[in-house]
Amino acid sequence: FFQNITSKFFLKKNMSEEHTSTIIVAVVIYNEKEELLMIKEAKKECQGKWYLPAGRVSLGEHIKDAAIRETQEEAGLVIEPTGIFSIEYHPYEDGYLWVRYGVTGRVKKGKLKQKADDESMEAKWVSNGLLKNMAENNELRGKDFFSLLSDFKNMAENNELRGKDFFSLLSDFKNMAENN
């Protein structure tokens, strides 16, 4: 599935038209305890806020490689991407294009990041209850990723994800996305 998806297609097309584009990957991974992988942001504008491992895809970089790189840089874990469950596409009137790929996968190796650097301050596995508390206490960088989690849940409900039944993991995210 990942074979032909790179940022080059989008960026090259738009560069010839003198438009700018941003291609993003956001990684949704759960562990065996049904906890979501989250990172604490280090960037000045959102420092200390929690979010999914995510970031820009470099020019010509494969979506799969970007998901692996961002997760390793921000969370300290090496992952194996297993699929894309969401694509959000936002063209703007000025020609700017924003695209975000929701990528899922499984952890192959590594330890959660505990030492801050330019990429993130730390990473941790977050339970459903803790995620709700973080949202209520304004500890999240944004609530936009609830739409990603809702897409993930919908695919799980429709048996479009392989492996474990994720329905029980994500029972509340659809409601959270609709309320935010």
PDB file of N, CA and C in Angstrom, residues 25-97:
ATOM      1  N   VAL A  25       2.820  13.399   8.648  1.00  0.00           N
ATOM      2  CA  VAL A  25       2.426  12.078   9.117  1.00  0.00           C
ATOM      3  C   VAL A  25       2.108  12.192  10.598  1.00  0.00           C
ATOM      4  N   ALA A  26       1.075  11.519  11.026  1.00  0.00           N
ATOM      5  CA  ALA A  26       0.730  11.404  12.445  1.00  0.00           C
ATOM      6  C   ALA A  26       0.587   9.915  12.724  1.00  0.00           C
ATOM      7  N   VAL A  27       1.269   9.445  13.759  1.00  0.00           N
ATOM      8  CA  VAL A  27       1.361   8.012  14.010  1.00  0.00           C
ATOM      9  C   VAL A  27       0.497   7.626  15.214  1.00  0.00           C
ATOM     10  N   VAL A  28      -0.389   6.664  14.994  1.00  0.00           N
ATOM     11  CA  VAL A  28      -1.258   6.136  16.053  1.00  0.00           C
ATOM     12  C   VAL A  28      -0.846   4.693  16.308  1.00  0.00           C
ATOM     13  N   ILE A  29      -0.296   4.468  17.506  1.00  0.00           N
ATOM     14  CA  ILE A  29       0.138   3.128  17.894  1.00  0.00           C
ATOM     15  C   ILE A  29      -0.332   2.853  19.320  1.00  0.00           C
ATOM     16  N   TYR A  30      -0.875   1.661  19.511  1.00  0.00           N
ATOM     17  CA  TYR A  30      -1.291   1.197  20.831  1.00  0.00           C
ATOM     18  C   TYR A  30      -0.409   0.031  21.250  1.00  0.00           C
ATOM     19  N   ASN A  31      -0.180  -0.091  22.559  1.00  0.00           N
ATOM     20  CA  ASN A  31       0.583  -1.229  23.079  1.00  0.00           C
ATOM     21  C   ASN A  31      -0.375  -2.341  23.517  1.00  0.00           C
ATOM     22  N   GLU A  32       0.194  -3.406  24.067  1.00  0.00           N
ATOM     23  CA  GLU A  32      -0.607  -4.555  24.493  1.00  0.00           C
ATOM     24  C   GLU A  32      -1.506  -4.250  25.686  1.00  0.00           C
ATOM     25  N   LYS A  33      -1.242  -3.138  26.378  1.00  0.00           N
ATOM     26  CA  LYS A  33      -2.088  -2.722  27.506  1.00  0.00           C
ATOM     27  C   LYS A  33      -3.183  -1.757  27.052  1.00  0.00           C
ATOM     28  N   GLU A  34      -3.328  -1.602  25.737  1.00  0.00           N
ATOM     29  CA  GLU A  34      -4.336  -0.717  25.154  1.00  0.00           C
ATOM     30  C   GLU A  34      -4.084   0.745  25.488  1.00  0.00           C
ATOM     31  N   GLU A  35      -2.799   1.133  25.518  1.00  0.00           N
ATOM     32  CA  GLU A  35      -2.402   2.515  25.773  1.00  0.00           C
ATOM     33  C   GLU A  35      -1.872   3.132  24.474  1.00  0.00           C
ATOM     34  N   LEU A  36      -2.149   4.412  24.306  1.00  0.00           N
ATOM     35  CA  LEU A  36      -1.763   5.166  23.119  1.00  0.00           C
ATOM     36  C   LEU A  36      -0.378   5.787  23.308  1.00  0.00           C
ATOM     37  N   LEU A  37       0.476   5.691  22.282  1.00  0.00           N
ATOM     38  CA  LEU A  37       1.790   6.317  22.318  1.00  0.00           C
ATOM     39  C   LEU A  37       1.648   7.826  22.127  1.00  0.00           C
ATOM     40  N   MET A  38       2.182   8.600  23.072  1.00  0.00           N
ATOM     41  CA  MET A  38       2.128  10.062  22.988  1.00  0.00           C
ATOM     42  C   MET A  38       3.504  10.632  23.331  1.00  0.00           C
ATOM     43  N   ILE A  39       3.747  11.836  22.801  1.00  0.00           N
ATOM     44  CA  ILE A  39       5.009  12.511  23.085  1.00  0.00           C
ATOM     45  C   ILE A  39       4.720  13.896  23.668  1.00  0.00           C
ATOM     46  N   LYS A  40       5.645  14.379  24.494  1.00  0.00           N
ATOM     47  CA  LYS A  40       5.542  15.729  25.046  1.00  0.00           C
ATOM     48  C   LYS A  40       6.387  16.636  24.153  1.00  0.00           C
ATOM     49  N   GLU A  41       5.747  17.644  23.579  1.00  0.00           N
ATOM     50  CA  GLU A  41       6.378  18.523  22.596  1.00  0.00           C
ATOM     51  C   GLU A  41       7.518  19.356  23.185  1.00  0.00           C
ATOM     52  N   ALA A  42       8.549  19.563  22.365  1.00  0.00           N
ATOM     53  CA  ALA A  42       9.688  20.409  22.747  1.00  0.00           C
ATOM     54  C   ALA A  42       9.672  21.743  22.008  1.00  0.00           C
ATOM     55  N   LYS A  43       8.915  21.824  20.904  1.00  0.00           N
ATOM     56  CA  LYS A  43       8.873  23.062  20.113  1.00  0.00           C
ATOM     57  C   LYS A  43       8.370  24.217  20.964  1.00  0.00           C
ATOM     58  N   LYS A  44       8.982  25.372  20.774  1.00  0.00           N
ATOM     59  CA  LYS A  44       8.688  26.552  21.586  1.00  0.00           C
ATOM     60  C   LYS A  44       7.186  26.879  21.640  1.00  0.00           C
ATOM     61  N   GLU A  45       6.511  26.838  20.476  1.00  0.00           N
ATOM     62  CA  GLU A  45       5.109  27.249  20.422  1.00  0.00           C
ATOM     63  C   GLU A  45       4.138  26.279  21.103  1.00  0.00           C
ATOM     64  N   CYS A  46       4.585  25.063  21.391  1.00  0.00           N
ATOM     65  CA  CYS A  46       3.692  24.095  22.044  1.00  0.00           C
ATOM     66  C   CYS A  46       4.450  23.275  23.100  1.00  0.00           C
ATOM     67  N   GLN A  47       5.508  23.828  23.615  1.00  0.00           N
ATOM     68  CA  GLN A  47       6.365  23.110  24.572  1.00  0.00           C
ATOM     69  C   GLN A  47       5.576  22.638  25.789  1.00  0.00           C
ATOM     70  N   GLY A  48       5.801  21.366  26.136  1.00  0.00           N
ATOM     71  CA  GLY A  48       5.153  20.791  27.311  1.00  0.00           C
ATOM     72  C   GLY A  48       3.781  20.199  27.056  1.00  0.00           C
ATOM     73  N   LYS A  49       3.251  20.374  25.863  1.00  0.00           N
ATOM     74  CA  LYS A  49       1.939  19.815  25.511  1.00  0.00           C
ATOM     75  C   LYS A  49       2.127  18.428  24.913  1.00  0.00           C
ATOM     76  N   TRP A  50       1.145  17.574  25.093  1.00  0.00           N
ATOM     77  CA  TRP A  50       1.203  16.193  24.606  1.00  0.00           C
ATOM     78  C   TRP A  50       0.527  16.068  23.256  1.00  0.00           C
ATOM     79  N   TYR A  51       1.078  15.172  22.407  1.00  0.00           N
ATOM     80  CA  TYR A  51       0.550  14.949  21.073  1.00  0.00           C
ATOM     81  C   TYR A  51       0.999  13.573  20.575  1.00  0.00           C
ATOM     82  N   LEU A  52       0.508  13.195  19.435  1.00  0.00           N
ATOM     83  CA  LEU A  52       0.959  11.972  18.775  1.00  0.00           C
ATOM     84  C   LEU A  52       2.338  12.208  18.163  1.00  0.00           C
ATOM     85  N   PRO A  53       3.140  11.170  17.973  1.00  0.00           N
ATOM     86  CA  PRO A  53       4.354  11.346  17.176  1.00  0.00           C
ATOM     87  C   PRO A  53       3.918  11.800  15.775  1.00  0.00           C
ATOM     88  N   ALA A  54       4.441  12.927  15.332  1.00  0.00           N
ATOM     89  CA  ALA A  54       3.988  13.493  14.059  1.00  0.00           C
ATOM     90  C   ALA A  54       5.013  14.492  13.556  1.00  0.00           C
ATOM     91  N   GLY A  55       4.950  14.752  12.272  1.00  0.00           N
ATOM     92  CA  GLY A  55       5.825  15.770  11.719  1.00  0.00           C
ATOM     93  C   GLY A  55       5.767  15.819  10.212  1.00  0.00           C
ATOM     94  N   ARG A  56       6.541  16.737   9.676  1.00  0.00           N
ATOM     95  CA  ARG A  56       6.571  16.954   8.230  1.00  0.00           C
ATOM     96  C   ARG A  56       7.325  15.847   7.510  1.00  0.00           C
ATOM     97  N   VAL A  57       6.839  15.565   6.311  1.00  0.00           N
ATOM     98  CA  VAL A  57       7.505  14.638   5.412  1.00  0.00           C
ATOM     99  C   VAL A  57       8.483  15.471   4.580  1.00  0.00           C
ATOM    100  N   SER A  58       9.734  15.050   4.538  1.00  0.00           N
ATOM    101  CA  SER A  58      10.744  15.767   3.761  1.00  0.00           C
ATOM    102  C   SER A  58      10.503  15.572   2.268  1.00  0.00           C
ATOM    103  N   LEU A  59      10.976  16.524   1.480  1.00  0.00           N
ATOM    104  CA  LEU A  59      10.833  16.444   0.036  1.00  0.00           C
ATOM    105  C   LEU A  59      11.393  15.124  -0.480  1.00  0.00           C
ATOM    106  N   GLY A  60      10.571  14.360  -1.172  1.00  0.00           N
ATOM    107  CA  GLY A  60      10.980  13.081  -1.729  1.00  0.00           C
ATOM    108  C   GLY A  60      10.963  11.920  -0.756  1.00  0.00           C
ATOM    109  N   GLU A  61      10.691  12.184   0.514  1.00  0.00           N
ATOM    110  CA  GLU A  61      10.678  11.120   1.520  1.00  0.00           C
ATOM    111  C   GLU A  61       9.413  10.282   1.396  1.00  0.00           C
ATOM    112  N   HIS A  62       9.548   9.009   1.588  1.00  0.00           N
ATOM    113  CA  HIS A  62       8.437   8.060   1.567  1.00  0.00           C
ATOM    114  C   HIS A  62       7.609   8.258   2.839  1.00  0.00           C
ATOM    115  N   ILE A  63       6.293   8.179   2.737  1.00  0.00           N
ATOM    116  CA  ILE A  63       5.402   8.331   3.894  1.00  0.00           C
ATOM    117  C   ILE A  63       5.781   7.328   4.989  1.00  0.00           C
ATOM    118  N   LYS A  64       6.039   6.098   4.603  1.00  0.00           N
ATOM    119  CA  LYS A  64       6.423   5.056   5.556  1.00  0.00           C
ATOM    120  C   LYS A  64       7.705   5.449   6.293  1.00  0.00           C
ATOM    121  N   ASP A  65       8.696   5.942   5.558  1.00  0.00           N
ATOM    122  CA  ASP A  65       9.970   6.346   6.170  1.00  0.00           C
ATOM    123  C   ASP A  65       9.790   7.534   7.110  1.00  0.00           C
ATOM    124  N   ALA A  66       8.915   8.458   6.734  1.00  0.00           N
ATOM    125  CA  ALA A  66       8.648   9.612   7.594  1.00  0.00           C
ATOM    126  C   ALA A  66       8.012   9.170   8.915  1.00  0.00           C
ATOM    127  N   ALA A  67       7.088   8.202   8.858  1.00  0.00           N
ATOM    128  CA  ALA A  67       6.453   7.694  10.083  1.00  0.00           C
ATOM    129  C   ALA A  67       7.485   7.022  10.980  1.00  0.00           C
ATOM    130  N   ILE A  68       8.375   6.227  10.378  1.00  0.00           N
ATOM    131  CA  ILE A  68       9.438   5.570  11.152  1.00  0.00           C
ATOM    132  C   ILE A  68      10.353   6.616  11.788  1.00  0.00           C
ATOM    133  N   ARG A  69      10.791   7.587  10.981  1.00  0.00           N
ATOM    134  CA  ARG A  69      11.715   8.625  11.467  1.00  0.00           C
ATOM    135  C   ARG A  69      11.105   9.463  12.584  1.00  0.00           C
ATOM    136  N   GLU A  70       9.885   9.950  12.366  1.00  0.00           N
ATOM    137  CA  GLU A  70       9.249  10.801  13.379  1.00  0.00           C
ATOM    138  C   GLU A  70       9.036  10.057  14.694  1.00  0.00           C
ATOM    139  N   THR A  71       8.627   8.796  14.615  1.00  0.00           N
ATOM    140  CA  THR A  71       8.404   8.023  15.840  1.00  0.00           C
ATOM    141  C   THR A  71       9.711   7.761  16.569  1.00  0.00           C
ATOM    142  N   GLN A  72      10.767   7.469  15.827  1.00  0.00           N
ATOM    143  CA  GLN A  72      12.055   7.236  16.466  1.00  0.00           C
ATOM    144  C   GLN A  72      12.615   8.527  17.072  1.00  0.00           C
ATOM    145  N   GLU A  73      12.533   9.629  16.325  1.00  0.00           N
ATOM    146  CA  GLU A  73      13.046  10.907  16.833  1.00  0.00           C
ATOM    147  C   GLU A  73      12.275  11.388  18.058  1.00  0.00           C
ATOM    148  N   GLU A  74      10.968  11.280  18.012  1.00  0.00           N
ATOM    149  CA  GLU A  74      10.139  11.859  19.065  1.00  0.00           C
ATOM    150  C   GLU A  74       9.846  10.925  20.226  1.00  0.00           C
ATOM    151  N   ALA A  75       9.761   9.618  19.955  1.00  0.00           N
ATOM    152  CA  ALA A  75       9.377   8.673  21.014  1.00  0.00           C
ATOM    153  C   ALA A  75      10.483   7.703  21.407  1.00  0.00           C
ATOM    154  N   GLY A  76      11.538   7.597  20.584  1.00  0.00           N
ATOM    155  CA  GLY A  76      12.626   6.672  20.880  1.00  0.00           C
ATOM    156  C   GLY A  76      12.358   5.244  20.452  1.00  0.00           C
ATOM    157  N   LEU A  77      11.259   5.017  19.724  1.00  0.00           N
ATOM    158  CA  LEU A  77      10.878   3.670  19.318  1.00  0.00           C
ATOM    159  C   LEU A  77      11.007   3.489  17.812  1.00  0.00           C
ATOM    160  N   VAL A  78      11.450   2.314  17.410  1.00  0.00           N
ATOM    161  CA  VAL A  78      11.485   1.947  15.996  1.00  0.00           C
ATOM    162  C   VAL A  78      10.190   1.189  15.715  1.00  0.00           C
ATOM    163  N   ILE A  79       9.464   1.653  14.710  1.00  0.00           N
ATOM    164  CA  ILE A  79       8.185   1.027  14.383  1.00  0.00           C
ATOM    165  C   ILE A  79       8.213   0.396  12.996  1.00  0.00           C
ATOM    166  N   GLU A  80       7.242  -0.469  12.794  1.00  0.00           N
ATOM    167  CA  GLU A  80       6.968  -1.014  11.466  1.00  0.00           C
ATOM    168  C   GLU A  80       5.578  -0.503  11.082  1.00  0.00           C
ATOM    169  N   PRO A  81       5.505   0.456  10.166  1.00  0.00           N
ATOM    170  CA  PRO A  81       4.187   0.935   9.735  1.00  0.00           C
ATOM    171  C   PRO A  81       3.424  -0.197   9.049  1.00  0.00           C
ATOM    172  N   THR A  82       2.147  -0.303   9.376  1.00  0.00           N
ATOM    173  CA  THR A  82       1.331  -1.371   8.798  1.00  0.00           C
ATOM    174  C   THR A  82       0.223  -0.845   7.899  1.00  0.00           C
ATOM    175  N   GLY A  83      -0.002   0.453   7.896  1.00  0.00           N
ATOM    176  CA  GLY A  83      -1.030   0.981   7.006  1.00  0.00           C
ATOM    177  C   GLY A  83      -1.326   2.439   7.239  1.00  0.00           C
ATOM    178  N   ILE A  84      -2.056   2.982   6.297  1.00  0.00           N
ATOM    179  CA  ILE A  84      -2.582   4.348   6.390  1.00  0.00           C
ATOM    180  C   ILE A  84      -4.075   4.211   6.630  1.00  0.00           C
ATOM    181  N   PHE A  85      -4.572   4.841   7.672  1.00  0.00           N
ATOM    182  CA  PHE A  85      -5.992   4.728   7.981  1.00  0.00           C
ATOM    183  C   PHE A  85      -6.736   6.030   7.748  1.00  0.00           C
ATOM    184  N   SER A  86      -6.017   7.116   7.438  1.00  0.00           N
ATOM    185  CA  SER A  86      -6.671   8.404   7.253  1.00  0.00           C
ATOM    186  C   SER A  86      -5.812   9.293   6.365  1.00  0.00           C
ATOM    187  N   ILE A  87      -6.463  10.025   5.488  1.00  0.00           N
ATOM    188  CA  ILE A  87      -5.790  11.062   4.709  1.00  0.00           C
ATOM    189  C   ILE A  87      -6.673  12.300   4.770  1.00  0.00           C
ATOM    190  N   GLU A  88      -6.111  13.371   5.316  1.00  0.00           N
ATOM    191  CA  GLU A  88      -6.823  14.645   5.383  1.00  0.00           C
ATOM    192  C   GLU A  88      -6.165  15.587   4.381  1.00  0.00           C
ATOM    193  N   TYR A  89      -6.969  16.267   3.610  1.00  0.00           N
ATOM    194  CA  TYR A  89      -6.494  17.100   2.516  1.00  0.00           C
ATOM    195  C   TYR A  89      -7.158  18.465   2.633  1.00  0.00           C
ATOM    196  N   HIS A  90      -6.352  19.517   2.797  1.00  0.00           N
ATOM    197  CA  HIS A  90      -6.904  20.864   2.964  1.00  0.00           C
ATOM    198  C   HIS A  90      -6.231  21.836   1.998  1.00  0.00           C
ATOM    199  N   PRO A  91      -6.847  22.083   0.830  1.00  0.00           N
ATOM    200  CA  PRO A  91      -6.311  23.122  -0.051  1.00  0.00           C
ATOM    201  C   PRO A  91      -6.851  24.488   0.397  1.00  0.00           C
ATOM    202  N   TYR A  92      -6.045  25.509   0.283  1.00  0.00           N
ATOM    203  CA  TYR A  92      -6.444  26.857   0.659  1.00  0.00           C
ATOM    204  C   TYR A  92      -6.506  27.730  -0.584  1.00  0.00           C
ATOM    205  N   GLU A  93      -7.261  28.818  -0.496  1.00  0.00           N
ATOM    206  CA  GLU A  93      -7.456  29.699  -1.646  1.00  0.00           C
ATOM    207  C   GLU A  93      -6.157  30.290  -2.179  1.00  0.00           C
ATOM    208  N   ASP A  94      -5.177  30.477  -1.311  1.00  0.00           N
ATOM    209  CA  ASP A  94      -3.906  31.067  -1.752  1.00  0.00           C
ATOM    210  C   ASP A  94      -2.984  30.047  -2.420  1.00  0.00           C
ATOM    211  N   GLY A  95      -3.466  28.799  -2.590  1.00  0.00           N
ATOM    212  CA  GLY A  95      -2.669  27.775  -3.239  1.00  0.00           C
ATOM    213  C   GLY A  95      -1.928  26.862  -2.284  1.00  0.00           C
ATOM    214  N   TYR A  96      -1.917  27.203  -0.996  1.00  0.00           N
ATOM    215  CA  TYR A  96      -1.250  26.365   0.003  1.00  0.00           C
ATOM    216  C   TYR A  96      -2.016  25.055   0.147  1.00  0.00           C
ATOM    217  N   LEU A  97      -1.301  23.971   0.281  1.00  0.00           N
ATOM    218  CA  LEU A  97      -1.914  22.649   0.429  1.00  0.00           C
ATOM    219  C   LEU A  97      -1.366  21.985   1.681  1.00  0.00           C
TER     220      LEU A  97
END
